[in-house]
Amino acid sequence: MARYVLAADYTLMTDYRGVPLATFFSCIPTDHWYSRLVYRILADPPKLDAQGQPIRAPYGLRKIEAALVKAVGRDQVVVADPGHLERYITEDTEVVGLHTMDPLGLGPVSMSFTMGGHLTPYTKAKFLELAQKAQRPDRKYKVILGGPGTWQFDYRQGVAESLGIDHLIYGECDNKAADIFERVAHGDAPPVLRYTNRDAPRVEEIPKILGPTMHAMNEVMRGCGRGCEFCEVTLRRPRYMPLDYIGDELAVNVRAGETSIQLHSDDIFLYKLENWKTFEPNEDAVRELFQYVMDQPGVTHCYPTHGTVSAAVTNPGLIADLSRIIRAAPDKWIGIQSGIETGSPRLSKAVLNRKAAPFTAEEWPEIVVQGTEILNRNYWFPAFTVILGLPGETPEDAWMTVDLIDRMEQIPNNHFITAPLTFVPVGALRGEEFYNLDEMIDEARFNIAYRAWRHVVLEMDQDLWRLTKLPLAVRAMVVATGRIGGRYILDIVRRYGSHRGFRIREPATSVRQAEGHTVSFPAA
Ligand code: SF4
C-alpha cells in the first residue's frame, strides 16, 4: 500500500460539468438551502479510474505526485477521492499531503460571496471536511498541507494545529517535494517550511505531470512582472515552458479524452516576453505557442487562463491571429480571465503599476474599454475581476469603477463578466488590513458589487445556453441552475444593500438592452 496519499478538497476535484466559469460557484455560501441545491446540481462528483483513483486532479497536485513517483515509485503514491480519503490511508501511509486553494474561505471571491466571511463558502466547508477525514485517532502518519492557499493560515494562527495538520509548506516546491515528504516521514522537518521566490525551481527542475488534470490545465508559464501591488504572482521569477514540454504534458490530457486545453498562464501575452520596458507581447512566440498547441493530435480548442487587456490594445493583430489559429467563431469563444481591479486612473497609478503598459496607468479605464471591444470583436470572452477596497480607495474612485462598467456595457455586442472581489492583503500589500465588508462598504462600493453581478446575470441569460456543451437534458438543468444561482447571488447583494440603506444607481441603457435583449432584475 502507498506511503504517500495526496488529496484536494471536493471543490478542486469537480469539473462543474464543464460549464464555463462555474468554478466561481465553489465560493458560494453553504448556509442556504437554495445555494446547496445549486451546488449539488453543478458540482458533479470526481470520476474514478479502475483503481478507484480520480481520473483528473488539480494541476499543482499532479506536480507533487510526479515528483514523488520519480523518487519512490508509482505504487507508493496515490491520489484520493476527497469524499473517501480515509479509505486510502493504510498502515503503510507515512504522509498525507493536502493541496489547497482557499482552505479557510479568505480568498477574494469567497470573501465577496460570503459577506466578508459572515457565511461559510463551499471552499472552506469542503476543506474542513477533507482535513477531518485525514485524521485517525491512533495515526502514526503525518499530515502536511501546501498549495496556493497556505497563506490563509498566517491570518488564522492555531487553526492548522487544531485541524491536526502537522506541517505547512509555503511557496513553489515541485522540485523539493520528494525531499520534503521524506523529511516529514522521518520526523526531520520543522512545522513550517517556507520557500521563497529565490528557491523557486527552474523549468528543467519542474517534473512533468503523469496524469490528467482538472479542466485539462497545462502550464505554459509562471510569473508576470507587471508589478501590481496586491499580487503574489508578480513576485515570482518569470519562467516559460518550452513547446516540447507543453506538448508532452498536454498529450497526457488528450489521452484521457480531452480536446480543449486550458493554458495556464499568469499573463499569456507575456509568454517569452522580450521587451520589459513596454510589455508589448513577443508576437512570434505567442503565435507559435498557440499554433503548436492547436497542431497537437486530438486538440480542437485551447484557451489561456489569464491575460491583460493592454495587449489587445497594443497588438490587436495578434488577437485576430490567435482567433484564427484557434478557429474561434460565433459559437466557439475563447475564455480568458483578466483583472480590471479599478476604474480610477488615480488608484490605477497607485497600485496597478504597469498593468496598462505601454500606456500610462491613468489611461487604464480607456484601455479596458478598447481592449474589451477588441477581444469581443475577435470572439474572446473576458471574465474580469474588480476589487472592492483597495488601500486608499475613496468613494470617488469606486464610482469611477461603476462608470467603467457602464461604459463597457455600451460596447456593441459586448460579452464579458465582472466578478467583484474584496481586497485581500497579499503580494506587496501583505500586512494591510483585510477588507472588512461591514465597516468599509459604502454606497459606491455596494454599487460596484451590484452592477458587476447584474452584468453576470445578464450574460447568463444571454449566453450560458449557447456556450454550454452538454447533452440536452443536462444542459437544460445546468443552465437553469446557473441562472437561478446568478440571481441568487444578485439577490444576496441587493438585500444586503437594502439592509444598509444603499441606493442602486441604475445603468444607462446598454446597447444590448436597446436591442431588446432585456432581463428582469430584482427591484432595489
Ligand atoms: S497583471 Fe495580473 S498577474 Fe500580473 S502583476 Fe498584475 S494582477 Fe498579477
Short mmCIF file of C-alpha atoms and ligand atoms in Angstrom, two decimals:
data_model
loop_
_atom_site.label_atom_id
_atom_site.label_comp_id
_atom_site.label_asym_id
_atom_site.label_seq_id
_atom_site.Cartn_x
_atom_site.Cartn_y
_atom_site.Cartn_z
CA MET A 1 0.00 0.00 0.00
CA ALA A 2 1.10 3.57 -0.67
CA ARG A 3 3.45 5.54 1.59
CA TYR A 4 2.14 8.85 0.34
CA VAL A 5 -1.53 9.76 -0.02
CA LEU A 6 -2.41 13.01 -1.81
CA ALA A 7 -5.75 14.79 -1.77
CA ALA A 8 -7.50 18.04 -2.61
CA ASP A 9 -10.93 19.08 -1.42
CA TYR A 10 -14.08 18.40 -3.41
CA THR A 11 -14.33 21.94 -4.82
CA LEU A 12 -10.99 21.39 -6.58
CA MET A 13 -11.91 17.91 -7.84
CA THR A 14 -15.27 18.51 -9.50
CA ASP A 15 -15.29 19.69 -13.09
CA TYR A 16 -18.60 21.56 -12.61
CA ARG A 17 -20.00 19.64 -15.57
CA GLY A 18 -17.74 21.61 -17.88
CA VAL A 19 -19.85 24.75 -17.53
CA PRO A 20 -17.76 27.83 -18.38
CA LEU A 21 -16.72 29.82 -15.29
CA ALA A 22 -18.78 27.63 -12.95
CA THR A 23 -15.71 27.19 -10.72
CA PHE A 24 -16.78 30.51 -9.17
CA PHE A 25 -19.64 28.58 -7.59
CA SER A 26 -17.14 26.86 -5.29
CA CYS A 27 -17.18 30.12 -3.33
CA ILE A 28 -20.95 30.44 -2.78
CA PRO A 29 -22.23 30.07 0.78
CA THR A 30 -23.32 26.75 2.21
CA ASP A 31 -25.76 28.48 4.54
CA HIS A 32 -28.97 28.49 2.47
CA TRP A 33 -30.93 25.60 1.02
CA TYR A 34 -31.04 27.16 -2.46
CA SER A 35 -27.28 27.61 -2.62
CA ARG A 36 -26.91 23.99 -1.53
CA LEU A 37 -29.26 22.97 -4.35
CA VAL A 38 -27.29 24.97 -6.93
CA TYR A 39 -24.03 23.49 -5.74
CA ARG A 40 -25.33 19.95 -5.65
CA ILE A 41 -26.52 20.14 -9.24
CA LEU A 42 -23.45 21.88 -10.66
CA ALA A 43 -20.63 20.19 -8.75
CA ASP A 44 -20.68 16.62 -10.02
CA PRO A 45 -18.51 14.05 -8.18
CA PRO A 46 -14.99 13.24 -9.40
CA LYS A 47 -14.88 10.38 -11.88
CA LEU A 48 -12.71 7.45 -10.76
CA ASP A 49 -10.50 5.06 -12.74
CA ALA A 50 -10.38 1.28 -12.41
CA GLN A 51 -8.07 1.58 -9.38
CA GLY A 52 -10.52 3.88 -7.64
CA GLN A 53 -8.40 6.99 -8.05
CA PRO A 54 -9.77 10.22 -9.52
CA ILE A 55 -9.12 10.39 -13.26
CA ARG A 56 -8.40 14.10 -13.03
CA ALA A 57 -6.65 16.03 -10.27
CA PRO A 58 -5.60 19.66 -9.80
CA TYR A 59 -2.52 20.59 -11.83
CA GLY A 60 -0.49 21.57 -8.73
CA LEU A 61 -1.23 18.25 -7.06
CA ARG A 62 -0.18 16.38 -10.22
CA LYS A 63 3.21 18.12 -10.00
CA ILE A 64 3.73 16.89 -6.44
CA GLU A 65 2.58 13.42 -7.48
CA ALA A 66 5.08 13.40 -10.35
CA ALA A 67 7.96 14.41 -8.08
CA LEU A 68 7.06 11.72 -5.53
CA VAL A 69 6.57 8.95 -8.09
CA LYS A 70 10.00 9.71 -9.50
CA ALA A 71 11.52 9.37 -6.04
CA VAL A 72 9.67 6.39 -4.54
CA GLY A 73 7.84 4.66 -7.38
CA ARG A 74 4.32 4.61 -8.80
CA ASP A 75 2.89 2.13 -6.31
CA GLN A 76 3.91 4.25 -3.32
CA VAL A 77 1.84 7.31 -4.27
CA VAL A 78 -1.95 7.56 -4.58
CA VAL A 79 -4.34 10.41 -5.24
CA ALA A 80 -7.51 10.03 -3.19
CA ASP A 81 -11.17 10.66 -3.89
CA PRO A 82 -11.85 13.52 -1.43
CA GLY A 83 -15.17 12.03 -0.39
CA HIS A 84 -13.45 8.91 0.93
CA LEU A 85 -9.93 9.98 1.86
CA GLU A 86 -9.93 7.73 4.91
CA ARG A 87 -10.18 4.64 2.67
CA TYR A 88 -6.85 5.40 1.01
CA ILE A 89 -4.97 5.72 4.30
CA THR A 90 -3.48 2.41 5.46
CA GLU A 91 -0.96 1.12 7.99
CA ASP A 92 1.74 1.84 5.40
CA THR A 93 0.85 5.50 4.99
CA GLU A 94 3.63 7.81 6.15
CA VAL A 95 2.42 11.17 4.88
CA VAL A 96 -0.98 12.53 3.81
CA GLY A 97 -0.45 15.61 1.63
CA LEU A 98 -3.33 18.08 1.27
CA HIS A 99 -3.40 20.52 -1.62
CA THR A 100 -5.40 23.68 -1.06
CA MET A 101 -6.58 26.85 -2.75
CA ASP A 102 -8.96 28.56 -0.30
CA PRO A 103 -8.96 26.43 2.88
CA LEU A 104 -10.40 28.98 5.29
CA GLY A 105 -12.58 30.93 2.87
CA LEU A 106 -10.36 34.02 3.00
CA GLY A 107 -9.79 34.21 -0.76
CA PRO A 108 -11.14 37.29 -2.53
CA VAL A 109 -14.04 35.55 -4.29
CA SER A 110 -15.18 33.75 -1.14
CA MET A 111 -14.92 36.90 0.94
CA SER A 112 -17.03 38.66 -1.63
CA PHE A 113 -19.73 35.95 -1.76
CA THR A 114 -19.97 35.39 1.98
CA MET A 115 -20.49 38.94 3.16
CA GLY A 116 -16.85 39.24 4.18
CA GLY A 117 -16.73 35.83 5.84
CA HIS A 118 -20.02 36.00 7.78
CA LEU A 119 -21.22 32.98 5.81
CA THR A 120 -19.29 29.80 5.01
CA PRO A 121 -18.20 29.21 1.41
CA TYR A 122 -18.04 25.72 -0.07
CA THR A 123 -14.26 26.03 -0.39
CA LYS A 124 -13.89 26.28 3.38
CA ALA A 125 -16.60 23.73 4.23
CA LYS A 126 -15.17 21.13 1.88
CA PHE A 127 -11.62 21.76 3.03
CA LEU A 128 -12.61 21.28 6.67
CA GLU A 129 -14.39 18.06 5.71
CA LEU A 130 -11.23 16.84 4.00
CA ALA A 131 -8.97 17.82 6.90
CA GLN A 132 -11.24 15.86 9.23
CA LYS A 133 -11.11 12.77 7.00
CA ALA A 134 -7.31 12.97 7.09
CA GLN A 135 -7.35 12.20 10.81
CA ARG A 136 -7.38 8.83 12.55
CA PRO A 137 -7.40 8.54 16.33
CA ASP A 138 -4.23 6.42 16.51
CA ARG A 139 -2.44 7.75 13.45
CA LYS A 140 1.30 7.37 13.01
CA TYR A 141 1.44 9.22 9.68
CA LYS A 142 1.88 12.97 9.31
CA VAL A 143 -0.50 15.38 7.64
CA ILE A 144 1.03 18.19 5.60
CA LEU A 145 -0.59 20.99 3.66
CA GLY A 146 0.63 23.04 0.70
CA GLY A 147 -0.66 24.85 -2.36
CA PRO A 148 -1.64 28.42 -3.24
CA GLY A 149 -3.99 28.78 -0.23
CA THR A 150 -1.46 28.05 2.53
CA TRP A 151 -1.07 31.78 3.22
CA GLN A 152 -4.52 31.80 4.87
CA PHE A 153 -3.11 30.04 7.94
CA ASP A 154 -0.89 33.10 8.55
CA TYR A 155 -4.09 35.02 9.26
CA ARG A 156 -5.64 32.32 11.47
CA GLN A 157 -2.99 31.30 13.96
CA GLY A 158 -3.53 27.95 15.70
CA VAL A 159 -6.09 26.68 13.17
CA ALA A 160 -3.67 24.30 11.44
CA GLU A 161 -2.81 22.65 14.74
CA SER A 162 -6.45 22.39 15.75
CA LEU A 163 -7.17 20.59 12.46
CA GLY A 164 -4.34 18.12 13.05
CA ILE A 165 -2.12 19.50 10.28
CA ASP A 166 1.49 18.84 11.28
CA HIS A 167 3.36 20.82 8.63
CA LEU A 168 2.59 23.82 6.45
CA ILE A 169 4.52 24.21 3.20
CA TYR A 170 4.69 27.66 1.59
CA GLY A 171 5.90 28.53 -1.88
CA GLU A 172 6.81 26.66 -5.02
CA CYS A 173 8.30 23.29 -4.18
CA ASP A 174 7.66 20.98 -7.15
CA ASN A 175 11.33 20.06 -7.23
CA LYS A 176 11.62 19.67 -3.45
CA ALA A 177 8.51 17.60 -2.80
CA ALA A 178 10.33 14.26 -2.54
CA ASP A 179 12.79 15.66 -0.04
CA ILE A 180 10.02 17.34 1.99
CA PHE A 181 7.91 14.16 2.22
CA GLU A 182 10.98 12.12 3.17
CA ARG A 183 11.95 14.54 5.94
CA VAL A 184 8.39 14.74 7.22
CA ALA A 185 8.08 10.94 7.25
CA HIS A 186 11.25 10.68 9.32
CA GLY A 187 10.30 13.46 11.69
CA ASP A 188 13.11 15.69 10.43
CA ALA A 189 11.07 18.64 9.18
CA PRO A 190 10.06 21.80 11.08
CA PRO A 191 6.32 22.54 11.41
CA VAL A 192 6.56 25.31 8.80
CA LEU A 193 8.64 25.22 5.63
CA ARG A 194 8.75 28.44 3.66
CA TYR A 195 10.24 28.56 0.20
CA THR A 196 10.85 31.99 -1.25
CA ASN A 197 10.95 33.03 -4.86
CA ARG A 198 14.71 32.72 -4.74
CA ASP A 199 14.23 28.97 -4.13
CA ALA A 200 11.73 28.60 -7.00
CA PRO A 201 12.60 25.80 -9.41
CA ARG A 202 13.98 26.37 -12.87
CA VAL A 203 11.82 24.97 -15.68
CA GLU A 204 14.10 21.97 -16.13
CA GLU A 205 13.63 21.13 -12.44
CA ILE A 206 9.83 21.05 -12.66
CA PRO A 207 8.60 17.47 -13.19
CA LYS A 208 6.07 16.80 -15.92
CA ILE A 209 2.62 15.63 -14.90
CA LEU A 210 1.81 11.92 -15.12
CA GLY A 211 -1.98 12.07 -15.03
CA PRO A 212 -4.81 14.19 -16.47
CA THR A 213 -5.61 17.49 -14.82
CA MET A 214 -8.80 19.33 -13.90
CA HIS A 215 -10.17 21.31 -16.84
CA ALA A 216 -7.29 19.89 -18.92
CA MET A 217 -5.00 22.52 -17.49
CA ASN A 218 -1.45 22.70 -18.77
CA GLU A 219 1.02 25.26 -17.56
CA VAL A 220 2.88 27.36 -20.10
CA MET A 221 4.49 29.98 -17.86
CA ARG A 222 4.93 31.17 -14.28
CA GLY A 223 5.24 34.74 -13.06
CA CYS A 224 4.20 38.01 -14.65
CA GLY A 225 6.25 41.11 -13.88
CA ARG A 226 3.65 43.83 -14.38
CA GLY A 227 4.03 44.55 -10.68
CA CYS A 228 0.50 45.03 -9.33
CA GLU A 229 0.88 45.72 -5.64
CA PHE A 230 -1.72 43.24 -4.39
CA CYS A 231 -0.50 40.30 -6.44
CA GLU A 232 1.68 37.38 -5.30
CA VAL A 233 2.25 36.20 -8.85
CA THR A 234 4.22 39.25 -9.79
CA LEU A 235 6.74 38.43 -7.07
CA ARG A 236 7.64 35.22 -8.88
CA ARG A 237 10.52 34.98 -11.30
CA PRO A 238 9.07 34.69 -14.82
CA ARG A 239 9.65 31.29 -16.43
CA TYR A 240 8.34 29.88 -19.68
CA MET A 241 7.79 26.22 -20.51
CA PRO A 242 9.29 25.24 -23.86
CA LEU A 243 6.96 23.85 -26.52
CA ASP A 244 8.05 20.22 -26.27
CA TYR A 245 7.47 20.32 -22.50
CA ILE A 246 3.97 21.69 -23.09
CA GLY A 247 3.36 19.09 -25.80
CA ASP A 248 4.33 16.19 -23.54
CA GLU A 249 2.05 17.43 -20.77
CA LEU A 250 -0.98 18.17 -22.90
CA ALA A 251 -0.69 14.72 -24.50
CA VAL A 252 -1.50 13.32 -21.05
CA ASN A 253 -4.80 15.17 -21.09
CA VAL A 254 -5.52 14.29 -24.72
CA ARG A 255 -5.02 10.60 -23.93
CA ALA A 256 -7.74 10.99 -21.29
CA GLY A 257 -10.13 12.23 -23.98
CA GLU A 258 -9.69 15.98 -23.57
CA THR A 259 -9.89 18.06 -26.73
CA SER A 260 -9.99 21.57 -25.23
CA ILE A 261 -6.79 22.53 -23.42
CA GLN A 262 -6.55 25.24 -20.77
CA LEU A 263 -3.20 27.01 -20.98
CA HIS A 264 -2.25 28.14 -17.52
CA SER A 265 -0.50 31.46 -17.64
CA ASP A 266 -0.26 34.41 -15.32
CA ASP A 267 -0.38 36.69 -18.35
CA ILE A 268 -0.40 34.73 -21.60
CA PHE A 269 0.53 37.77 -23.65
CA LEU A 270 3.82 37.94 -21.78
CA TYR A 271 4.89 34.45 -22.91
CA LYS A 272 8.63 34.71 -23.67
CA LEU A 273 8.44 38.48 -23.23
CA GLU A 274 11.45 40.34 -24.57
CA ASN A 275 10.56 43.99 -24.16
CA TRP A 276 10.34 44.55 -20.40
CA LYS A 277 10.10 48.32 -20.88
CA THR A 278 6.90 48.41 -22.90
CA PHE A 279 5.47 44.95 -22.09
CA GLU A 280 4.45 44.62 -25.71
CA PRO A 281 3.97 40.91 -26.44
CA ASN A 282 6.53 38.82 -28.22
CA GLU A 283 4.04 38.21 -31.02
CA ASP A 284 6.00 35.46 -32.73
CA ALA A 285 6.40 33.47 -29.52
CA VAL A 286 2.73 33.79 -28.52
CA ARG A 287 1.52 32.87 -32.02
CA GLU A 288 3.92 29.94 -32.16
CA LEU A 289 2.68 28.70 -28.79
CA PHE A 290 -0.97 28.66 -29.86
CA GLN A 291 -0.21 27.20 -33.26
CA TYR A 292 1.85 24.46 -31.64
CA VAL A 293 -0.92 23.57 -29.19
CA MET A 294 -3.61 23.54 -31.88
CA ASP A 295 -1.39 21.35 -34.09
CA GLN A 296 -1.16 18.61 -31.47
CA PRO A 297 -3.15 15.48 -32.36
CA GLY A 298 -6.54 15.45 -30.67
CA VAL A 299 -6.63 19.16 -29.76
CA THR A 300 -9.58 21.09 -31.21
CA HIS A 301 -9.63 24.09 -28.89
CA CYS A 302 -7.45 25.88 -26.37
CA TYR A 303 -7.72 28.96 -24.21
CA PRO A 304 -5.47 30.75 -21.74
CA THR A 305 -6.32 31.19 -18.07
CA HIS A 306 -5.14 34.77 -17.65
CA GLY A 307 -4.10 37.74 -19.74
CA THR A 308 -4.11 41.54 -19.55
CA VAL A 309 -6.27 43.67 -21.84
CA SER A 310 -3.46 46.12 -22.58
CA ALA A 311 -2.00 43.59 -25.02
CA ALA A 312 -5.22 43.60 -27.03
CA VAL A 313 -4.89 47.35 -27.50
CA THR A 314 -1.18 47.33 -28.36
CA ASN A 315 -1.42 44.25 -30.59
CA PRO A 316 -4.95 43.84 -31.99
CA GLY A 317 -3.48 41.93 -34.93
CA LEU A 318 -2.14 39.32 -32.53
CA ILE A 319 -5.60 38.80 -31.04
CA ALA A 320 -7.04 38.33 -34.54
CA ASP A 321 -4.25 35.89 -35.43
CA LEU A 322 -4.83 33.84 -32.29
CA SER A 323 -8.56 33.69 -33.02
CA ARG A 324 -7.78 32.39 -36.48
CA ILE A 325 -5.35 29.81 -35.10
CA ILE A 326 -7.88 28.62 -32.51
CA ARG A 327 -10.64 28.76 -35.14
CA ALA A 328 -12.78 30.93 -32.89
CA ALA A 329 -16.29 31.58 -34.21
CA PRO A 330 -19.64 32.95 -33.05
CA ASP A 331 -20.37 29.63 -31.34
CA LYS A 332 -16.78 28.99 -30.21
CA TRP A 333 -15.43 31.72 -27.99
CA ILE A 334 -12.10 31.93 -26.23
CA GLY A 335 -12.42 32.49 -22.48
CA ILE A 336 -9.80 34.49 -20.60
CA GLN A 337 -9.60 35.80 -17.04
CA SER A 338 -8.36 39.33 -16.72
CA GLY A 339 -8.10 41.89 -13.95
CA ILE A 340 -9.65 45.35 -14.21
CA GLU A 341 -9.46 45.94 -10.45
CA THR A 342 -10.37 49.63 -10.59
CA GLY A 343 -11.82 52.22 -12.93
CA SER A 344 -9.96 55.03 -11.19
CA PRO A 345 -6.92 56.45 -13.01
CA ARG A 346 -5.53 57.72 -9.69
CA LEU A 347 -5.78 54.33 -7.99
CA SER A 348 -4.54 52.58 -11.09
CA LYS A 349 -1.38 54.68 -10.87
CA ALA A 350 -1.03 53.86 -7.18
CA VAL A 351 -1.47 50.07 -7.24
CA LEU A 352 -1.66 48.67 -10.76
CA ASN A 353 1.76 49.90 -11.68
CA ARG A 354 2.47 48.54 -15.18
CA LYS A 355 -0.86 46.85 -15.92
CA ALA A 356 -1.67 49.41 -18.60
CA ALA A 357 1.87 49.41 -20.04
CA PRO A 358 2.95 50.59 -22.55
CA PHE A 359 0.17 53.13 -21.90
CA THR A 360 0.15 55.22 -18.75
CA ALA A 361 -1.63 53.97 -15.66
CA GLU A 362 -4.01 56.94 -15.93
CA GLU A 363 -5.19 55.65 -19.31
CA TRP A 364 -6.26 52.36 -17.75
CA PRO A 365 -10.07 52.81 -17.94
CA GLU A 366 -9.82 53.71 -21.62
CA ILE A 367 -7.55 50.70 -22.24
CA VAL A 368 -10.10 48.42 -20.58
CA VAL A 369 -12.92 49.67 -22.81
CA GLN A 370 -10.85 49.47 -26.00
CA GLY A 371 -9.36 46.11 -25.05
CA THR A 372 -12.77 44.60 -24.32
CA GLU A 373 -14.09 45.78 -27.66
CA ILE A 374 -11.10 44.25 -29.49
CA LEU A 375 -11.35 40.97 -27.60
CA ASN A 376 -15.10 40.70 -28.18
CA ARG A 377 -14.75 41.51 -31.85
CA ASN A 378 -12.43 38.50 -32.15
CA TYR A 379 -14.64 36.12 -30.11
CA TRP A 380 -12.76 36.42 -26.83
CA PHE A 381 -14.90 36.37 -23.69
CA PRO A 382 -13.13 38.09 -20.80
CA ALA A 383 -14.01 37.23 -17.20
CA PHE A 384 -12.89 40.36 -15.40
CA THR A 385 -12.29 40.96 -11.72
CA VAL A 386 -12.82 44.26 -9.89
CA ILE A 387 -11.53 44.76 -6.35
CA LEU A 388 -13.51 46.47 -3.61
CA GLY A 389 -11.47 48.30 -1.01
CA LEU A 390 -8.01 48.59 -2.50
CA PRO A 391 -5.91 50.56 0.02
CA GLY A 392 -6.53 54.28 -0.46
CA GLU A 393 -9.75 53.80 -2.43
CA THR A 394 -12.19 56.70 -2.00
CA PRO A 395 -15.90 56.76 -2.90
CA GLU A 396 -14.95 58.79 -6.00
CA ASP A 397 -12.60 56.01 -7.09
CA ALA A 398 -15.32 53.42 -6.53
CA TRP A 399 -17.88 55.41 -8.55
CA MET A 400 -15.36 55.51 -11.39
CA THR A 401 -15.39 51.70 -11.40
CA VAL A 402 -19.19 51.81 -11.68
CA ASP A 403 -18.80 54.27 -14.56
CA LEU A 404 -16.35 51.93 -16.24
CA ILE A 405 -18.81 49.02 -16.08
CA ASP A 406 -21.37 51.39 -17.59
CA ARG A 407 -19.03 52.23 -20.46
CA MET A 408 -18.26 48.58 -21.10
CA GLU A 409 -21.96 47.81 -21.30
CA GLN A 410 -22.17 50.37 -24.10
CA ILE A 411 -19.81 48.37 -26.32
CA PRO A 412 -21.90 46.95 -29.19
CA ASN A 413 -22.38 43.19 -28.89
CA ASN A 414 -20.37 43.17 -25.65
CA HIS A 415 -19.60 39.94 -23.84
CA PHE A 416 -17.80 39.88 -20.51
CA ILE A 417 -18.40 39.25 -16.86
CA THR A 418 -17.07 41.18 -13.90
CA ALA A 419 -16.54 39.38 -10.59
CA PRO A 420 -16.32 41.77 -7.66
CA LEU A 421 -13.66 40.69 -5.18
CA THR A 422 -12.93 42.09 -1.76
CA PHE A 423 -9.37 43.21 -1.11
CA VAL A 424 -7.15 40.54 0.40
CA PRO A 425 -3.74 41.63 1.69
CA VAL A 426 -1.27 39.57 -0.31
CA GLY A 427 1.63 40.48 -2.60
CA ALA A 428 3.42 43.71 -1.78
CA LEU A 429 0.39 44.77 0.29
CA ARG A 430 0.73 41.83 2.71
CA GLY A 431 0.17 43.20 6.20
CA GLU A 432 -2.51 45.71 5.13
CA GLU A 433 -5.94 45.15 6.63
CA PHE A 434 -8.37 42.65 5.12
CA TYR A 435 -11.36 44.36 3.61
CA ASN A 436 -13.97 44.32 6.36
CA LEU A 437 -17.22 44.39 4.44
CA ASP A 438 -19.43 45.67 7.21
CA GLU A 439 -17.16 48.52 8.21
CA MET A 440 -15.78 49.51 4.84
CA ILE A 441 -18.60 49.17 2.37
CA ASP A 442 -20.33 52.35 1.27
CA GLU A 443 -22.88 53.17 -1.37
CA ALA A 444 -20.29 53.43 -4.16
CA ARG A 445 -18.62 50.09 -3.37
CA PHE A 446 -22.01 48.46 -2.99
CA ASN A 447 -22.92 49.68 -6.45
CA ILE A 448 -19.75 48.11 -7.90
CA ALA A 449 -20.76 44.74 -6.47
CA TYR A 450 -24.36 45.10 -7.58
CA ARG A 451 -23.57 46.27 -11.09
CA ALA A 452 -20.91 43.62 -11.56
CA TRP A 453 -23.30 40.84 -10.55
CA ARG A 454 -26.10 42.33 -12.53
CA HIS A 455 -23.96 42.01 -15.64
CA VAL A 456 -23.10 38.39 -14.79
CA VAL A 457 -26.82 37.56 -14.66
CA LEU A 458 -27.33 39.34 -17.97
CA GLU A 459 -24.60 37.23 -19.59
CA MET A 460 -26.02 34.05 -18.10
CA ASP A 461 -29.40 34.80 -19.59
CA GLN A 462 -27.88 35.58 -22.97
CA ASP A 463 -25.01 33.17 -23.35
CA LEU A 464 -24.99 30.28 -20.93
CA TRP A 465 -27.17 28.10 -23.13
CA ARG A 466 -25.11 28.84 -26.23
CA LEU A 467 -21.75 28.29 -24.55
CA THR A 468 -22.60 25.15 -22.55
CA LYS A 469 -21.86 21.94 -24.43
CA LEU A 470 -23.76 19.13 -22.71
CA PRO A 471 -26.48 16.61 -23.59
CA LEU A 472 -29.79 18.43 -23.91
CA ALA A 473 -31.42 17.40 -20.62
CA VAL A 474 -28.31 18.02 -18.52
CA ARG A 475 -27.71 21.27 -20.35
CA ALA A 476 -31.24 22.46 -19.56
CA MET A 477 -30.84 21.58 -15.89
CA VAL A 478 -27.39 23.16 -15.61
CA VAL A 479 -28.33 26.34 -17.44
CA ALA A 480 -31.46 26.78 -15.33
CA THR A 481 -29.39 26.18 -12.20
CA GLY A 482 -26.73 28.67 -13.31
CA ARG A 483 -29.34 31.31 -13.98
CA ILE A 484 -31.05 30.70 -10.66
CA GLY A 485 -27.63 30.71 -8.95
CA GLY A 486 -26.68 34.02 -10.54
CA ARG A 487 -29.94 35.60 -9.45
CA TYR A 488 -29.46 34.15 -6.01
CA ILE A 489 -26.10 35.88 -5.62
CA LEU A 490 -27.53 39.11 -7.02
CA ASP A 491 -30.39 38.88 -4.57
CA ILE A 492 -27.98 38.46 -1.64
CA VAL A 493 -26.16 41.60 -2.78
CA ARG A 494 -29.40 43.53 -3.27
CA ARG A 495 -30.82 42.57 0.12
CA TYR A 496 -27.58 43.45 1.81
CA GLY A 497 -27.64 46.90 0.16
CA SER A 498 -31.24 47.48 1.09
CA HIS A 499 -30.48 46.48 4.69
CA ARG A 500 -27.66 49.05 4.75
CA GLY A 501 -29.81 51.75 3.16
CA PHE A 502 -27.79 51.99 -0.08
CA ARG A 503 -29.49 53.15 -3.26
CA ILE A 504 -28.82 51.39 -6.53
CA ARG A 505 -27.66 53.61 -9.36
CA GLU A 506 -29.35 52.16 -12.40
CA PRO A 507 -27.22 51.76 -15.51
CA ALA A 508 -27.53 53.79 -18.62
CA THR A 509 -29.42 51.73 -21.21
CA SER A 510 -26.88 49.36 -22.68
CA VAL A 511 -26.66 48.65 -26.36
CA ARG A 512 -27.85 45.14 -25.70
CA GLN A 513 -30.90 46.31 -23.82
CA ALA A 514 -31.58 48.87 -26.53
CA GLU A 515 -31.55 45.97 -28.98
CA GLY A 516 -34.31 44.35 -26.97
CA HIS A 517 -32.29 41.75 -25.01
CA THR A 518 -33.69 42.77 -21.66
CA VAL A 519 -33.86 40.73 -18.50
CA SER A 520 -35.69 41.45 -15.28
CA PHE A 521 -33.75 42.11 -12.13
CA PRO A 522 -34.95 42.21 -8.56
CA ALA A 523 -36.15 45.66 -7.62
CA ALA A 524 -33.98 47.57 -5.18
S1 SF4 B 1 -1.14 41.76 -14.35
FE1 SF4 B 1 -2.18 40.15 -13.16
S2 SF4 B 1 -0.62 38.57 -12.77
FE2 SF4 B 1 0.45 40.42 -13.44
S3 SF4 B 1 1.01 41.50 -11.54
FE3 SF4 B 1 -0.96 42.37 -12.20
S4 SF4 B 1 -2.54 41.13 -11.16
FE4 SF4 B 1 -0.57 39.99 -11.04
#
